[in-house]
Tab-separated table of C-alpha atoms in Angstrom:
chain	number	residue	atom	x	y	z
A	155	MET	CA	-40.195	165.646	105.611
A	156	THR	CA	-38.163	163.213	103.838
A	157	LEU	CA	-37.844	163.099	100.144
A	158	THR	CA	-37.125	159.711	98.621
A	159	VAL	CA	-35.182	160.051	95.469
A	160	PRO	CA	-34.429	156.818	93.727
A	161	ARG	CA	-30.612	156.260	92.949
A	162	PRO	CA	-29.417	156.569	89.273
A	163	ALA	CA	-30.136	153.256	87.681
A	164	ILE	CA	-26.952	151.033	86.954
A	165	ARG	CA	-27.122	149.862	83.315
A	166	ARG	CA	-24.732	147.377	82.509
A	167	LEU	CA	-26.788	144.417	80.895
A	168	THR	CA	-29.378	147.026	79.729
A	169	ALA	CA	-26.703	149.543	78.669
A	170	GLY	CA	-28.584	150.219	75.299
A	171	PRO	CA	-30.513	148.493	72.150
A	172	ALA	CA	-27.835	145.931	71.338
A	173	ALA	CA	-29.728	143.458	69.207
A	174	THR	CA	-27.629	143.817	65.996
A	175	LEU	CA	-23.850	142.902	66.077
A	176	GLY	CA	-23.057	146.634	65.150
A	177	ASP	CA	-25.260	147.823	68.020
A	178	HIS	CA	-23.867	145.209	70.351
A	179	LEU	CA	-20.131	146.267	69.561
A	180	SER	CA	-20.985	149.995	69.831
A	181	VAL	CA	-22.756	149.597	73.153
A	182	HIS	CA	-20.502	147.040	74.745
A	183	GLY	CA	-17.230	147.147	72.571
A	184	GLU	CA	-14.869	144.529	71.398
A	185	LEU	CA	-14.510	141.253	73.154
A	186	PRO	CA	-11.003	140.719	74.420
A	187	ASP	CA	-9.134	137.556	73.636
A	188	MET	CA	-8.592	135.673	76.597
A	189	SER	CA	-7.715	132.381	77.703
A	190	GLY	CA	-10.093	129.896	79.174
A	191	GLU	CA	-7.998	130.014	82.476
A	192	ALA	CA	-7.707	133.619	82.532
A	193	LEU	CA	-11.691	133.931	82.128
A	194	ILE	CA	-12.328	131.440	84.980
A	195	ASP	CA	-9.895	133.240	87.133
A	196	ALA	CA	-11.749	136.717	86.540
A	197	VAL	CA	-15.128	135.014	87.039
A	198	GLU	CA	-14.038	133.600	90.128
A	199	GLY	CA	-12.330	137.167	91.079
A	200	ALA	CA	-15.616	138.770	90.344
A	201	GLY	CA	-17.599	136.428	92.760
A	202	LEU	CA	-20.437	135.717	90.091
A	203	ARG	CA	-23.314	133.575	91.049
A	204	GLY	CA	-25.660	131.998	89.032
A	205	ARG	CA	-28.656	133.980	87.963
A	206	GLY	CA	-31.068	130.976	87.282
A	207	GLY	CA	-32.256	131.127	91.152
A	208	ALA	CA	-29.538	128.742	92.784
A	209	ALA	CA	-27.107	131.407	93.250
A	210	PHE	CA	-24.368	128.806	92.598
A	211	PRO	CA	-20.845	130.240	92.118
A	212	THR	CA	-20.288	130.347	88.570
A	213	ALA	CA	-16.597	129.811	88.582
A	214	ARG	CA	-16.985	126.345	90.493
A	215	LYS	CA	-19.169	125.078	88.009
A	216	LEU	CA	-16.844	126.212	85.071
A	217	HIS	CA	-14.007	124.534	86.992
A	218	ALA	CA	-15.878	121.270	87.366
A	219	VAL	CA	-16.666	120.969	83.700
A	220	ALA	CA	-13.271	122.273	82.366
A	221	ALA	CA	-11.510	119.741	84.953
A	222	SER	CA	-13.003	116.876	82.945
A	223	ASN	CA	-10.805	117.439	80.007
A	224	ARG	CA	-13.184	115.852	77.753
A	225	SER	CA	-15.033	117.489	74.839
A	226	ALA	CA	-18.012	119.343	76.714
A	227	ILE	CA	-21.179	121.264	75.865
A	228	VAL	CA	-22.495	124.544	76.839
A	229	VAL	CA	-26.155	124.796	77.568
A	230	ALA	CA	-27.527	128.441	77.742
A	231	ASN	CA	-30.656	128.130	79.872
A	232	ALA	CA	-33.666	130.426	78.730
A	233	ALA	CA	-36.269	127.696	79.613
A	234	GLU	CA	-37.473	130.304	82.048
A	235	GLY	CA	-40.390	128.264	83.519
A	236	GLU	CA	-41.183	130.704	86.222
A	237	PRO	CA	-44.237	132.596	85.446
A	238	MET	CA	-43.198	135.707	87.224
A	239	SER	CA	-40.096	135.884	85.207
A	240	ALA	CA	-39.653	137.403	81.935
A	241	LYS	CA	-35.936	138.577	82.393
A	242	ASP	CA	-34.437	135.824	80.169
A	243	SER	CA	-36.467	135.974	77.151
A	244	ARG	CA	-36.015	140.054	77.466
A	245	LEU	CA	-32.326	139.812	77.598
A	246	LEU	CA	-32.138	137.556	74.635
A	247	ALA	CA	-34.708	139.737	72.879
A	248	ASN	CA	-32.490	143.090	73.316
A	249	ALA	CA	-29.001	141.763	73.789
A	250	PRO	CA	-28.463	138.128	72.126
A	251	HIS	CA	-24.943	139.016	71.005
A	252	LEU	CA	-23.867	139.398	75.012
A	253	VAL	CA	-25.393	136.171	75.536
A	254	LEU	CA	-23.641	134.545	72.731
A	255	ASP	CA	-20.357	136.112	73.782
A	256	GLY	CA	-20.764	134.649	77.160
A	257	ALA	CA	-21.672	131.364	75.786
A	258	VAL	CA	-18.536	131.395	73.443
A	259	LEU	CA	-16.369	132.398	76.346
A	260	ALA	CA	-17.663	129.604	78.512
A	261	ALA	CA	-17.401	127.265	75.696
A	262	ARG	CA	-13.524	127.985	75.353
A	263	ALA	CA	-13.172	127.800	79.096
A	264	VAL	CA	-14.453	124.333	79.523
A	265	HIS	CA	-13.283	122.719	76.068
A	266	ALA	CA	-16.621	122.881	74.374
A	267	ASP	CA	-17.207	123.070	70.724
A	268	GLU	CA	-20.891	123.297	70.937
A	269	VAL	CA	-23.479	125.740	72.590
A	270	VAL	CA	-27.265	124.773	72.743
A	271	LEU	CA	-29.550	127.904	73.082
A	272	CYS	CA	-32.576	126.787	75.126
A	273	ILE	CA	-35.411	129.124	74.730
A	274	ARG	CA	-39.007	128.916	75.981
A	275	GLU	CA	-41.157	128.036	73.294
A	276	SER	CA	-43.568	130.908	73.786
A	277	ALA	CA	-40.589	133.420	73.913
A	278	VAL	CA	-40.814	134.346	70.010
A	279	ARG	CA	-39.063	137.642	70.082
A	280	ALA	CA	-36.110	135.980	71.891
A	281	TRP	CA	-36.110	133.189	69.452
A	282	GLU	CA	-36.199	135.452	66.563
A	283	ALA	CA	-33.250	137.835	67.988
A	284	VAL	CA	-30.928	134.774	68.953
A	285	GLU	CA	-31.623	133.159	65.232
A	286	ARG	CA	-30.594	136.714	63.661
A	287	ALA	CA	-27.606	136.998	65.798
A	288	VAL	CA	-26.335	133.742	65.430
A	289	ALA	CA	-26.584	134.129	61.471
A	290	GLU	CA	-25.070	137.626	61.654
A	291	ARG	CA	-22.111	136.035	63.561
A	292	ASP	CA	-22.055	133.035	61.032
A	293	ALA	CA	-21.991	135.500	57.962
A	294	ALA	CA	-19.077	137.503	59.824
A	295	GLY	CA	-17.019	134.322	60.337
A	296	GLU	CA	-17.077	135.014	64.181
A	297	LEU	CA	-18.991	132.019	65.520
A	298	PRO	CA	-16.076	129.637	66.893
A	299	VAL	CA	-18.607	126.912	67.973
A	300	VAL	CA	-21.623	125.111	66.577
A	301	ALA	CA	-24.671	126.964	67.921
A	302	ARG	CA	-27.947	125.251	68.128
A	303	LEU	CA	-31.266	126.769	69.317
A	304	VAL	CA	-33.798	124.544	71.083
A	305	ALA	CA	-37.337	125.560	71.933
A	306	THR	CA	-38.332	124.156	75.313
A	307	PRO	CA	-41.631	123.562	76.651
A	308	ALA	CA	-43.511	126.301	78.572
A	309	THR	CA	-43.818	124.016	81.866
A	310	TYR	CA	-42.472	125.051	85.295
A	311	LEU	CA	-39.813	122.450	85.531
A	312	ALA	CA	-38.426	122.645	81.905
A	313	GLY	CA	-35.406	124.874	83.202
A	314	GLU	CA	-34.379	122.419	86.000
A	315	GLU	CA	-30.888	121.414	85.083
A	316	SER	CA	-31.417	117.842	85.010
A	317	ALA	CA	-34.991	118.032	83.143
A	318	LEU	CA	-33.242	120.421	80.486
A	319	VAL	CA	-30.530	117.794	79.967
A	320	ARG	CA	-33.043	114.912	79.755
A	321	PHE	CA	-35.153	116.862	77.353
A	322	LEU	CA	-32.042	117.771	74.994
A	323	ASN	CA	-31.137	113.908	75.238
A	324	GLY	CA	-34.746	112.985	73.593
A	325	GLY	CA	-36.575	112.528	76.849
A	326	PRO	CA	-39.287	114.378	78.660
A	327	ALA	CA	-38.293	117.372	80.213
A	328	LYS	CA	-38.674	116.261	83.586
A	329	PRO	CA	-35.997	116.132	86.339
A	330	THR	CA	-33.835	112.906	87.116
A	331	PHE	CA	-32.829	111.457	90.200
A	332	ILE	CA	-29.160	112.559	90.110
A	333	PRO	CA	-25.946	111.482	90.101
A	334	PRO	CA	-24.634	111.524	87.493
A	335	ARG	CA	-24.601	115.379	87.491
A	336	PRO	CA	-24.573	117.262	83.896
A	337	TYR	CA	-21.035	118.585	84.725
A	338	GLU	CA	-20.038	114.677	84.586
A	339	ARG	CA	-22.475	113.307	82.203
A	340	GLY	CA	-24.888	115.578	80.464
A	341	VAL	CA	-26.112	116.122	76.967
A	342	ALA	CA	-24.846	113.206	74.755
A	343	ARG	CA	-23.032	111.884	77.783
A	344	ARG	CA	-20.646	114.773	77.639
A	345	PRO	CA	-19.681	116.965	80.280
A	346	THR	CA	-22.080	119.917	80.314
A	347	LEU	CA	-22.146	123.284	81.662
A	348	VAL	CA	-25.752	124.479	82.108
A	349	GLN	CA	-25.750	128.168	82.771
A	350	ASN	CA	-28.620	130.770	82.664
A	351	VAL	CA	-28.490	133.232	79.901
A	352	GLU	CA	-28.041	136.274	82.189
A	353	THR	CA	-25.141	134.477	83.915
A	354	LEU	CA	-23.597	134.409	80.520
A	355	ALA	CA	-24.116	137.907	79.782
A	356	GLN	CA	-22.526	138.801	83.098
A	357	VAL	CA	-19.559	136.711	82.186
A	358	ALA	CA	-19.248	138.489	78.830
A	359	LEU	CA	-19.308	141.858	80.899
A	360	ILE	CA	-16.548	140.497	83.403
A	361	ALA	CA	-14.497	139.381	80.318
A	362	ARG	CA	-14.342	143.005	78.946
A	363	HIS	CA	-14.375	145.099	82.114
A	364	GLY	CA	-12.870	142.818	84.720
A	365	ALA	CA	-13.576	141.387	88.147
A	366	GLN	CA	-12.804	144.760	90.128
A	367	TRP	CA	-15.584	146.718	87.893
A	368	PHE	CA	-17.859	143.941	88.214
A	369	ARG	CA	-17.439	144.170	92.045
A	370	SER	CA	-17.960	148.316	91.791
A	371	ALA	CA	-21.690	147.430	92.141
A	372	GLY	CA	-23.389	145.220	94.580
A	373	THR	CA	-22.277	143.884	97.932
A	374	PRO	CA	-18.978	141.944	98.724
A	375	GLU	CA	-21.250	138.554	99.171
A	376	ASP	CA	-23.349	139.238	96.164
A	377	PRO	CA	-21.444	141.273	93.677
A	378	GLY	CA	-22.657	143.002	90.631
A	379	THR	CA	-26.256	143.828	89.133
A	380	ALA	CA	-28.982	141.681	88.371
A	381	LEU	CA	-32.209	141.505	86.424
A	382	LEU	CA	-35.489	141.784	88.070
A	383	THR	CA	-39.027	140.932	86.848
A	384	LEU	CA	-41.335	143.349	88.486
A	385	SER	CA	-45.313	142.453	88.300
A	386	GLY	CA	-48.507	142.942	89.796
A	387	ALA	CA	-49.659	146.338	91.324
A	388	VAL	CA	-46.932	148.520	89.967
A	389	GLU	CA	-47.111	151.379	87.717
A	390	LYS	CA	-44.683	150.001	85.023
A	391	PRO	CA	-44.383	146.039	85.258
A	392	GLY	CA	-41.435	144.879	83.398
A	393	VAL	CA	-37.875	143.944	83.584
A	394	TYR	CA	-35.121	146.256	85.641
A	395	GLU	CA	-31.682	146.018	86.175
A	396	LEU	CA	-30.608	146.719	89.692
A	397	GLU	CA	-27.429	146.758	91.784
A	398	LEU	CA	-27.575	143.662	94.274
A	399	GLY	CA	-28.143	145.007	97.848
A	400	ALA	CA	-29.818	148.131	96.527
A	401	PRO	CA	-33.253	148.627	98.304
A	402	LEU	CA	-36.112	146.817	96.380
A	403	ALA	CA	-38.099	150.172	96.926
A	404	ASP	CA	-35.646	151.804	94.654
A	405	ALA	CA	-36.511	149.320	91.861
A	406	ILE	CA	-40.231	149.756	92.507
A	407	ALA	CA	-39.758	153.676	92.323
A	408	ALA	CA	-38.125	153.173	89.266
A	409	ALA	CA	-40.984	151.216	88.013
A	410	GLY	CA	-43.226	154.203	88.552
A	411	GLY	CA	-44.052	152.960	92.243
A	412	ALA	CA	-47.145	150.847	93.339
A	413	THR	CA	-50.699	151.476	91.847
A	414	GLU	CA	-52.517	151.121	94.991
A	415	PRO	CA	-51.663	150.185	98.948
A	416	ILE	CA	-49.683	147.025	98.914
A	417	ARG	CA	-50.420	144.134	101.268
A	418	ALA	CA	-47.374	142.165	100.535
A	419	LEU	CA	-44.767	141.254	98.074
A	420	LEU	CA	-43.820	137.834	96.767
A	421	VAL	CA	-40.036	137.807	96.278
A	422	GLY	CA	-38.217	135.076	94.130
A	423	GLY	CA	-41.023	133.817	92.084
A	424	PHE	CA	-43.542	131.008	93.033
A	425	PHE	CA	-40.653	129.069	95.078
A	426	GLY	CA	-40.072	132.519	96.993
A	427	SER	CA	-41.217	134.222	100.161
A	428	TRP	CA	-43.631	136.707	101.032
A	429	VAL	CA	-42.625	140.028	102.725
A	430	GLU	CA	-44.792	142.642	104.204
A	431	ASP	CA	-42.108	145.424	103.336
A	432	PRO	CA	-39.604	145.604	100.669
A	433	GLU	CA	-36.996	146.283	103.121
A	434	GLN	CA	-37.615	142.988	104.512
A	435	ALA	CA	-36.527	141.452	101.103
A	436	GLY	CA	-32.853	141.151	101.833
A	437	THR	CA	-30.086	141.110	99.090
A	438	ASP	CA	-31.051	137.472	97.866
A	439	LEU	CA	-34.014	137.903	95.191
A	440	GLY	CA	-33.833	134.387	94.184
A	441	LEU	CA	-34.149	134.345	90.394
A	442	GLY	CA	-35.118	138.059	90.546
A	443	ALA	CA	-38.898	138.150	90.213
A	444	VAL	CA	-40.978	140.335	92.667
A	445	ALA	CA	-44.819	140.570	92.622
A	446	LEU	CA	-46.602	143.295	94.380
A	447	LEU	CA	-49.923	142.060	95.955
A	448	PRO	CA	-52.328	144.947	96.638
A	449	GLN	CA	-54.568	145.207	99.602
A	450	SER	CA	-57.399	144.857	97.372
A	451	ALA	CA	-56.435	141.353	96.512
A	452	CYS	CA	-57.429	138.191	98.572
A	453	PRO	CA	-54.219	136.509	99.655
A	454	VAL	CA	-55.963	133.150	100.356
A	455	ALA	CA	-57.314	132.918	96.831
A	456	GLU	CA	-53.947	134.088	95.390
A	457	THR	CA	-52.017	131.402	97.481
A	458	ALA	CA	-54.599	128.793	96.766
A	459	ARG	CA	-54.078	129.434	92.802
A	460	VAL	CA	-50.578	129.315	92.834
A	461	ALA	CA	-50.576	126.238	95.019
A	462	ALA	CA	-52.823	124.600	92.657
A	463	TYR	CA	-50.774	125.774	89.497
A	464	LEU	CA	-47.629	124.135	91.411
A	465	ALA	CA	-49.194	120.786	91.970
A	466	ARG	CA	-50.286	120.699	88.496
A	467	GLU	CA	-46.702	121.333	87.238
A	468	SER	CA	-45.300	118.291	89.402
A	469	ALA	CA	-43.530	116.226	86.952
A	470	GLY	CA	-45.602	113.725	88.139
A	471	GLN	CA	-42.739	111.244	89.031
A	472	CYS	CA	-42.414	111.132	92.688
A	473	GLY	CA	-45.245	110.059	95.012
A	474	PRO	CA	-44.922	112.583	97.704
A	475	CYS	CA	-44.665	115.511	95.370
A	476	VAL	CA	-47.737	114.165	93.271
A	477	ASN	CA	-49.899	113.373	96.381
A	478	GLY	CA	-48.457	115.897	98.726
A	479	LEU	CA	-48.822	119.005	96.574
A	480	ASP	CA	-52.297	118.066	95.289
A	481	ALA	CA	-53.433	117.593	98.957
A	482	VAL	CA	-52.062	120.952	99.772
A	483	ALA	CA	-53.637	122.692	96.961
A	484	GLY	CA	-56.976	121.040	97.867
A	485	ALA	CA	-57.092	122.304	101.395
A	486	LEU	CA	-56.106	125.614	100.577
A	487	ALA	CA	-58.639	125.614	97.652
A	488	SER	CA	-61.372	124.552	100.375
A	489	VAL	CA	-60.506	127.638	102.658
A	490	ALA	CA	-60.550	129.983	99.483
A	491	ARG	CA	-64.164	128.601	98.779
A	492	GLY	CA	-65.086	129.373	102.454
A	493	ALA	CA	-64.411	126.308	104.609
A	494	PRO	CA	-62.862	127.189	107.993
A	495	TYR	CA	-59.010	127.052	107.994
A	496	ALA	CA	-59.270	125.250	111.279
A	497	ALA	CA	-60.749	122.324	109.498
A	498	VAL	CA	-57.550	121.865	107.456
A	499	ALA	CA	-54.853	123.365	109.672
A	500	ALA	CA	-53.611	120.046	111.203
A	501	ASP	CA	-53.527	118.332	107.500
A	502	LEU	CA	-51.714	121.296	106.291
A	503	GLU	CA	-48.958	121.162	109.134
A	504	ARG	CA	-48.452	117.562	108.630
A	505	TRP	CA	-48.038	117.764	104.954
A	506	ARG	CA	-45.771	120.640	105.282
A	507	ALA	CA	-43.426	118.547	107.357
A	508	ILE	CA	-43.637	115.333	105.487
A	509	VAL	CA	-43.454	116.467	101.835
A	510	PRO	CA	-40.222	118.393	101.525
A	511	GLY	CA	-36.972	116.499	100.423
A	512	ARG	CA	-38.897	113.544	99.251
A	513	GLY	CA	-38.680	114.277	95.613
A	514	ALA	CA	-36.002	113.881	92.713
A	515	CYS	CA	-35.845	117.675	92.515
A	516	HIS	CA	-36.665	120.567	94.727
A	517	HIS	CA	-40.077	121.306	93.306
A	518	PRO	CA	-42.088	119.867	96.414
A	519	ASP	CA	-39.443	121.908	98.626
A	520	GLY	CA	-40.302	125.152	96.650
A	521	ALA	CA	-44.115	124.781	96.615
A	522	ILE	CA	-44.181	123.977	100.330
A	523	SER	CA	-41.823	126.819	101.047
A	524	PHE	CA	-44.266	129.196	99.205
A	525	VAL	CA	-47.307	127.744	101.059
A	526	THR	CA	-45.576	127.992	104.660
A	527	SER	CA	-44.723	131.683	103.821
A	528	ALA	CA	-48.131	132.498	102.827
A	529	LEU	CA	-49.695	130.914	105.956
A	530	ASN	CA	-47.413	132.744	108.140
A	531	VAL	CA	-47.496	136.345	106.500
A	532	PHE	CA	-51.548	135.957	105.724
A	533	ALA	CA	-52.128	134.234	109.065
A	534	ARG	CA	-54.976	136.622	109.657
A	535	GLU	CA	-56.312	136.308	106.430
A	536	PHE	CA	-56.485	132.788	106.318
A	537	ALA	CA	-58.011	132.621	109.951
A	538	ASP	CA	-60.626	135.113	109.056
A	539	HIS	CA	-61.532	134.097	105.406
A	540	GLY	CA	-65.115	133.105	104.937
A	541	ARG	CA	-65.992	133.936	108.337
A	542	GLY	CA	-67.865	137.062	107.192
A	543	GLY	CA	-69.696	135.267	104.508
A	544	ARG	CA	-68.491	135.600	101.068
A	545	CYS	CA	-64.843	137.313	100.608
A	546	SER	CA	-65.472	140.132	98.561
A	547	ARG	CA	-61.790	140.330	97.266
A	548	CYS	CA	-61.798	137.105	96.068
A	549	SER	CA	-63.865	138.032	92.828
A	550	ARG	CA	-60.794	140.199	91.824
A	551	PRO	CA	-58.933	138.712	88.797
A	552	SER	CA	-55.549	136.881	89.979
A	553	VAL	CA	-52.799	139.351	90.422
A	554	LEU	CA	-50.026	136.624	90.403
A	555	PRO	CA	-49.436	135.501	86.723
A	556	ILE	CA	-50.962	131.784	86.738
A	557	PRO	CA	-50.524	130.486	83.115
A	558	ALA	CA	-52.797	127.905	81.886
A	559	SER	CA	-51.069	124.513	82.365
A	560	SER	CA	-49.135	122.910	79.383
A	561	PRO	CA	-50.349	119.643	78.158
A	562	ILE	CA	-46.789	118.431	78.561
A	563	ALA	CA	-46.708	118.848	82.063
A	564	ARG	CA	-49.876	116.840	82.358
A	565	ALA	CA	-48.683	114.052	80.097
A	566	ALA	CA	-47.544	110.947	81.845
B	234	MET	CA	-17.353	103.667	106.892
B	235	SER	CA	-21.096	103.908	107.440
B	236	VAL	CA	-24.101	102.568	105.632
B	237	GLU	CA	-27.421	104.356	104.925
B	238	LEU	CA	-30.617	103.752	103.235
B	239	HIS	CA	-31.850	105.882	100.340
B	240	VAL	CA	-35.103	105.844	98.297
B	241	ASN	CA	-35.157	106.733	94.561
B	242	PRO	CA	-38.484	108.556	94.691
B	243	ILE	CA	-39.072	108.250	90.924
B	244	ALA	CA	-38.460	104.685	90.779
B	245	CYS	CA	-40.568	103.998	94.210
B	246	GLU	CA	-44.060	102.731	93.453
B	247	ALA	CA	-45.360	102.550	97.016
B	248	HIS	CA	-45.326	98.727	97.272
B	249	GLY	CA	-44.771	99.333	100.867
B	250	LEU	CA	-42.703	96.137	101.417
B	251	CYS	CA	-39.842	97.865	102.775
B	252	ALA	CA	-41.763	99.369	105.903
B	253	GLU	CA	-42.888	95.845	106.706
B	254	LEU	CA	-39.434	94.426	106.305
B	255	PHE	CA	-37.432	97.228	108.138
B	256	PRO	CA	-40.065	99.307	110.505
B	257	GLU	CA	-36.953	100.406	112.544
B	258	GLY	CA	-36.146	102.919	109.592
B	259	ILE	CA	-39.008	103.121	107.348
B	260	VAL	CA	-42.642	104.423	107.853
B	261	LEU	CA	-45.180	104.840	105.074
B	262	ASP	CA	-46.967	108.231	104.595
B	263	GLU	CA	-50.642	108.148	104.082
B	264	TRP	CA	-50.173	107.500	100.451
B	265	GLY	CA	-48.107	104.625	100.931
B	266	TYR	CA	-44.755	106.046	100.102
B	267	PRO	CA	-42.034	105.348	102.204
B	268	ILE	CA	-40.286	108.032	104.676
B	269	VAL	CA	-36.789	106.693	104.993
B	270	ASP	CA	-34.496	107.384	107.908
B	271	GLU	CA	-31.327	108.344	106.008
B	272	ARG	CA	-29.042	108.489	108.790
B	273	PRO	CA	-26.047	106.066	109.093
B	274	LEU	CA	-27.512	102.684	110.341
B	275	PRO	CA	-26.228	101.060	113.401
B	276	ASP	CA	-24.345	97.776	112.550
B	277	GLU	CA	-27.059	95.599	113.950
B	278	LEU	CA	-29.662	96.767	111.562
B	279	VAL	CA	-27.521	96.675	108.383
B	280	GLU	CA	-28.792	93.132	107.518
B	281	HIS	CA	-32.378	93.941	108.199
B	282	ALA	CA	-31.930	97.094	105.997
B	283	ARG	CA	-30.203	94.979	103.276
B	284	ARG	CA	-33.203	92.607	103.225
B	285	ALA	CA	-35.667	95.640	102.823
B	286	ALA	CA	-33.511	96.932	99.857
B	287	ALA	CA	-33.408	93.407	98.322
B	288	ALA	CA	-37.340	93.035	98.518
B	289	CYS	CA	-38.118	96.166	96.687
B	290	PRO	CA	-39.789	95.157	93.372
B	291	THR	CA	-38.534	98.458	91.469
B	292	LEU	CA	-35.081	98.489	93.134
B	293	ALA	CA	-35.921	101.888	94.572
B	294	LEU	CA	-34.520	101.146	97.640
B	295	LYS	CA	-30.621	101.395	97.829
B	296	LEU	CA	-27.959	100.752	100.402
B	297	ARG	CA	-25.223	103.382	100.118
B	298	THR	CA	-21.876	102.874	101.833
B	299	SER	CA	-20.049	106.330	102.695
B	300	GLY	CA	-16.478	106.608	103.735
B	301	ARG	CA	-15.559	107.864	107.307
B	302	ASP	CA	-15.610	111.524	105.849
B	303	GLY	CA	-19.186	111.111	104.722
B	304	HIS	CA	-18.020	111.056	100.958
B	305	ARG	CA	-20.088	108.552	98.971
B	306	THR	CA	-17.551	105.761	97.750
B	307	ARG	CA	-20.001	103.429	95.969
B	308	VAL	CA	-23.624	102.598	95.720
B	309	GLN	CA	-24.398	98.975	96.348
B	310	ARG	CA	-27.120	96.923	95.174
B	311	ALA	CA	-28.293	95.005	98.034
B	312	PRO	CA	-27.453	91.327	97.593
B	313	ARG	CA	-30.074	88.619	98.275
B	314	PRO	CA	-29.671	87.581	101.776
B	315	ILE	CA	-28.057	84.274	102.304
B	316	ARG	CA	-30.243	82.613	104.965
B	317	SER	CA	-33.973	83.314	104.822
B	318	SER	CA	-35.487	83.767	108.173
């Protein structure tokens, strides 16, 4: 008999309640004074990658903005459009000063005098915590930058880098057809560093403890820890910190385990992939959101709902995305309603081949990749759906969190 | 140096002229939007591609000239063809 004992959880970002400046300093300690160059070197040595989903090396972004030698702007991104993710708003609510530390350090490194904190409009607790934290620092004379809070629309694409920059420039929160890239010309035409708030918090820890310390957790390729949002059929859904490369099963165990037998896990949010076993998840968790789909749920209905949501959340700008995702979602909905999969299989195959890569952003690519993964993992369920009459599992409420679509996403 | 065709998917409104003028490198999908072969164009097709780009009513189709190393050097707006044929 084997007894699986979860490893002790590593707590770095989640080291303790640190909402006030006093708590923050007692949990994390003083921020050492360091030059911008030294910070970029430390971040490079640490091998930190962005925690917003794209996993781009943070030091390369810092370098690119710093190299312009013009007055830059730092955008701390907590637009968090992914419905499966809550980590950014949770981090801001619990440790706003850690994010502010990282933003201030990044500002120094890229010659920025302004930090814009972009917070999803529905994340009220995060907003209040950041507002308090900024006021606290202001009163203590410890805010060397102009800090501005901006509520971002609760759409799937609001956090996409070019959409966020466009929104901050007074436009709609929809992606642009780049170039120029934000690091060249972004907010107010200034070089702009857009970083996910967790990434900035990691920068603040690296500045305190160094690259070696950072690398003492995680794998050589994916060093450090990351925040993970667990949802679905898990005992205690929520946000957990895990060592990159640690088995996903450990995180699930830390969350009290599954509530019922699991059919599959969606790893990496709605642009992610389905796996049938936590061990297949690998070390790349995308933006750190995992949902457990129980055997009692209908994978066809779940997939069709997500596909419909992603089609609705298209920015509506590019023909192949608007038409392609709509067509794919329609076909999946028809199967969910009982039409035979064979009736739409050829269409789906064609659309999956021609839609990716033809939008201004990666929305059509991510949506198609999700659908493809679902069709592969749930091939049996798709083939059998509706064969034996009405699917009894279809009546179950959605396990995957599908928000009501925002009016802004639908506006032209 | 190589020349490639690219479409700006936001600007494109599916007029479809490009596919008529340059079927060698552009086909339309079932919704009328162009699927563009973005590989470097053979020399003998560059002029045809240029005409297709010039005819795009929304200027969504662009010729792009890349250096030998594949690094983008500049974006060309397609000039009007000198001869109409």
